[in-house]
Tab-separated table of C-alpha atoms in Angstrom:
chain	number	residue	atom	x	y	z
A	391	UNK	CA	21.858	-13.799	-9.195
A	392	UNK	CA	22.187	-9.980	-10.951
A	393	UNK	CA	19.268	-7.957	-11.963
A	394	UNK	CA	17.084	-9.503	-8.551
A	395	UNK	CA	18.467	-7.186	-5.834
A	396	UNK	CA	16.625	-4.174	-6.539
A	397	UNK	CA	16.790	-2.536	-2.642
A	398	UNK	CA	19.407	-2.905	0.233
A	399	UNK	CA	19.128	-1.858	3.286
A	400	UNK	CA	21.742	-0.825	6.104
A	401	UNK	CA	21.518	-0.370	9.979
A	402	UNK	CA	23.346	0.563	12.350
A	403	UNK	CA	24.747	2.475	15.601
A	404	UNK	CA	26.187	6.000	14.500
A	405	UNK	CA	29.630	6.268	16.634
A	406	UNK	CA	31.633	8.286	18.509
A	407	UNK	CA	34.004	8.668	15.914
A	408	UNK	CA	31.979	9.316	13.312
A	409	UNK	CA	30.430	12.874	14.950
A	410	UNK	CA	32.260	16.421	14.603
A	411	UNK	CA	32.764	18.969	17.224
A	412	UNK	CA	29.231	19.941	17.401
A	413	UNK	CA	28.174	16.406	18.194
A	414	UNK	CA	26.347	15.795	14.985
A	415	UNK	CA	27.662	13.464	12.185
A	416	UNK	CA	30.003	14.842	9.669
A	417	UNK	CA	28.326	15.036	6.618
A	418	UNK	CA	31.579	13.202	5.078
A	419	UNK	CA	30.802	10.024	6.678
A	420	UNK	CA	27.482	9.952	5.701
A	421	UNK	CA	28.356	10.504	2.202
A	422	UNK	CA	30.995	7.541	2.751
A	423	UNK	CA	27.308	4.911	4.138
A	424	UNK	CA	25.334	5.890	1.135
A	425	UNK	CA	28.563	5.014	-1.554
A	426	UNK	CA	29.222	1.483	0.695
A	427	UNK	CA	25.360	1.308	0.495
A	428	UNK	CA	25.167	2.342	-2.871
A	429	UNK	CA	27.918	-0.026	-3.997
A	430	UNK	CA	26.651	-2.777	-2.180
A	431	UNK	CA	23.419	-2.818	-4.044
A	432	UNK	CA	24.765	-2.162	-7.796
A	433	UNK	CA	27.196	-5.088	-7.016
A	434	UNK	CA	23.590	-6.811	-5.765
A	435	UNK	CA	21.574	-5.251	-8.806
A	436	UNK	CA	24.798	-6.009	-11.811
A	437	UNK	CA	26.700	-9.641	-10.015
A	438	UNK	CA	29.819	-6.888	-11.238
A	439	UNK	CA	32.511	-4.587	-9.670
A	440	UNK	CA	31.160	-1.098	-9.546
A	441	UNK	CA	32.253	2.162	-9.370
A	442	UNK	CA	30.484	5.410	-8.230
A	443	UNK	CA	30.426	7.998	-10.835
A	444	UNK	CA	28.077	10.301	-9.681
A	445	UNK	CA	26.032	11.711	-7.079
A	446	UNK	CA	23.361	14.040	-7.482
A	447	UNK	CA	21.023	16.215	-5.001
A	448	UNK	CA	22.356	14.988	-2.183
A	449	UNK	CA	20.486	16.985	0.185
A	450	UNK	CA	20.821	17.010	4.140
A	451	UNK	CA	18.157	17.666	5.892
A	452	UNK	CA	18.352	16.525	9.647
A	453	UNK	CA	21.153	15.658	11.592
A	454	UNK	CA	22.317	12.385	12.994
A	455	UNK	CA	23.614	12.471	16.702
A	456	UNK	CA	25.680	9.753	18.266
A	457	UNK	CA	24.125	6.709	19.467
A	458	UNK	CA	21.002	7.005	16.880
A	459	UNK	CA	20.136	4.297	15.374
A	460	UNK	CA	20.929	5.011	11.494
A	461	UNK	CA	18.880	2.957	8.297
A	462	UNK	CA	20.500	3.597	4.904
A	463	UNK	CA	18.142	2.339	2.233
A	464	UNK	CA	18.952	1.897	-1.362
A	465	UNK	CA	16.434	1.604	-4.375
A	466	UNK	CA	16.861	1.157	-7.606
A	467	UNK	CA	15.176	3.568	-9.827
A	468	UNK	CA	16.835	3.281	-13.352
A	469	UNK	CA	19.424	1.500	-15.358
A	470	UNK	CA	21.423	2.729	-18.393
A	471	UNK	CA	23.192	0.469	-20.698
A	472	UNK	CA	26.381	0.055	-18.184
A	473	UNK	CA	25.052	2.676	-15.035
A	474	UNK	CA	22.795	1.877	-12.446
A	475	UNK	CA	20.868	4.533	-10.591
A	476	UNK	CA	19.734	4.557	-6.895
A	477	UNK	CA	17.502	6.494	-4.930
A	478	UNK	CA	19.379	6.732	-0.894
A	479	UNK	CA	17.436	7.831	2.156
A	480	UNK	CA	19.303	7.969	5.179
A	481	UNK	CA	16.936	7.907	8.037
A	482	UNK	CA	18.143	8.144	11.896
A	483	UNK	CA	16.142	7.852	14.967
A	484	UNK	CA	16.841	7.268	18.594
A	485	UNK	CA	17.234	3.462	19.340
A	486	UNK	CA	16.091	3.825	23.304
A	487	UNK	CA	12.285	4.984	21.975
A	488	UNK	CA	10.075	2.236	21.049
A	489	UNK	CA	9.676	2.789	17.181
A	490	UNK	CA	5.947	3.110	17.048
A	491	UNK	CA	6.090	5.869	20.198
A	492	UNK	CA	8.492	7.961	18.283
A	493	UNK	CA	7.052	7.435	15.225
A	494	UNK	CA	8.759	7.051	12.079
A	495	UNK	CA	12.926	7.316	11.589
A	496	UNK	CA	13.677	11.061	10.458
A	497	UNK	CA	14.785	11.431	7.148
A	498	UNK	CA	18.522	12.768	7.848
A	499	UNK	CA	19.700	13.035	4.074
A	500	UNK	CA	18.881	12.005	0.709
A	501	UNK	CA	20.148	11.994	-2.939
A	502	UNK	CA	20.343	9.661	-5.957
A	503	UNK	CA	24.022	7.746	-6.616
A	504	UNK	CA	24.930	6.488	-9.884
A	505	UNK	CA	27.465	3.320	-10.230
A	506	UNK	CA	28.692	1.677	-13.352
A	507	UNK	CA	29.358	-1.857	-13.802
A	508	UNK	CA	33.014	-3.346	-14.811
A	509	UNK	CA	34.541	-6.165	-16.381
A	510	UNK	CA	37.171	-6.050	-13.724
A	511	UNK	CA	38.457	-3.979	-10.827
A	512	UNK	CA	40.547	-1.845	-13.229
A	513	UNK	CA	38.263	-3.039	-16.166
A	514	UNK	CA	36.105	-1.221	-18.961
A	515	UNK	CA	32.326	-0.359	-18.506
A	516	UNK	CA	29.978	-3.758	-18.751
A	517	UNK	CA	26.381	-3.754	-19.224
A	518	UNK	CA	24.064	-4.197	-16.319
A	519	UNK	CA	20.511	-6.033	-16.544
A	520	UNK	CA	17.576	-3.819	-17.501
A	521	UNK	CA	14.987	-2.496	-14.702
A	522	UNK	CA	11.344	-1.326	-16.184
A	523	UNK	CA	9.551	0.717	-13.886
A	524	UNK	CA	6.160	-1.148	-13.506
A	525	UNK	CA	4.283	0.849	-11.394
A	526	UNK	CA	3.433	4.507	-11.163
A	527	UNK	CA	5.855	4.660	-8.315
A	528	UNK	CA	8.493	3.484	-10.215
A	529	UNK	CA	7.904	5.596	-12.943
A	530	UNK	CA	8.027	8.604	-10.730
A	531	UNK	CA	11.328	7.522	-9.787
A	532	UNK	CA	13.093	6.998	-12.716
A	533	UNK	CA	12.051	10.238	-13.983
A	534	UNK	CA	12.856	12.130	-10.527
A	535	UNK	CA	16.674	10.263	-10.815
A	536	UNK	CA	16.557	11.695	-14.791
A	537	UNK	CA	15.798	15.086	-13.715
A	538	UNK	CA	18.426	15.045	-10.589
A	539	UNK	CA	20.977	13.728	-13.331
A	540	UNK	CA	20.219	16.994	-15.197
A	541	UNK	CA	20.404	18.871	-13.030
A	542	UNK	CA	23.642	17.937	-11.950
A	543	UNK	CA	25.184	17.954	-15.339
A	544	UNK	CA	23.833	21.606	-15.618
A	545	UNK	CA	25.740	21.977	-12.242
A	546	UNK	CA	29.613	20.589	-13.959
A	547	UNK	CA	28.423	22.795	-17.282
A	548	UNK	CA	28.241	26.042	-14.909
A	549	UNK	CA	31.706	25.407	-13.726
A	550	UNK	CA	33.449	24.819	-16.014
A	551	UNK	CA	32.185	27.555	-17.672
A	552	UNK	CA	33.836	29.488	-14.606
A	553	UNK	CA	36.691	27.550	-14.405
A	554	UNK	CA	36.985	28.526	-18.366
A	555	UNK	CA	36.731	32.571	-17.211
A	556	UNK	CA	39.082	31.945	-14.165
A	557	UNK	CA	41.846	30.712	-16.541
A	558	UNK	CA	41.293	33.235	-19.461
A	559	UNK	CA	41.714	35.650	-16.684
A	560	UNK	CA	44.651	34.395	-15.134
């Protein structure tokens, strides 16, 4: 049932074919776990088809080396009228150490995805049940994925603004 779903979580084995030359995963196939994550829950949150429409501060912060064991989590952490926005933590750590002797999973990378809800697979924007941040937690996230949002759209303002010069100039 839609609007119930409000985290998902993924594990699993990071692969030989998923690492570059240096041995660490490409930060390309990470980007591709948090959209399937990130899909995965908005179809969870919205009971729709959803597209990805933005990501913002996507940040990378560890790597992730073959064989570790990677978690992809998913929150929810605001919802438009038709857009549904998740916090994504991608957290590695070697599966061969007991948990509690290595201590907690590394955060690896993190950002905030945005998906929108459609009628259909080639369908028009459809509204998505309402989340209300109840606790202070929650509140702190849906402002933090507001501010990220911003920030991003400042980002696309900047250039275009230098895409704008570029062709002038050209």
């Amino acid at each position: 049932m839609s609007g119930e779903q409000r985290e998902l979580t993924l594990r699993f084995l990071a692969e030989p074919t998923d690492v570059n030359y240096g041995g660490k995963v490409h930060g390309g196939v990470v980007m591709k776990w948090i959209d399937q994550a990130g899909y995965a829950a908005a179809v969870g949150w919205s009971g729709r088809y959803s597209v990805t429409v933005a990501v913002g501060g996507i940040r990378f912060v560890s790597p992730i080396r073959i064989s570790d064991l990677v978690t992809v989590r998913t929150q929810l952490v605001h919802t438009g009228t038709t857009s549904m926005h998740f916090a994504v933590d991608v957290m590695a750590r070697d599966p061969g150490v007991n948990a509690e002797e290595a201590g907690r999973s590394r955060l690896c990378t993190h950002c905030v995805i945005v998906f929108v809800a459609l009628d259909g697979v080639e369908g028009q924007p459809t509204p998505v049940p309402s989340w209300v941040p109840a606790s202070e937690e929650d509140k702190r996230l849906a402002e933090y994925a507001m501010k990220v949002m911003e920030l991003s759209k400042g980002i696309e303002q900047t250039v275009e603004r230098y895409r704008g010069a570029a062709r002038q100039a050209g």
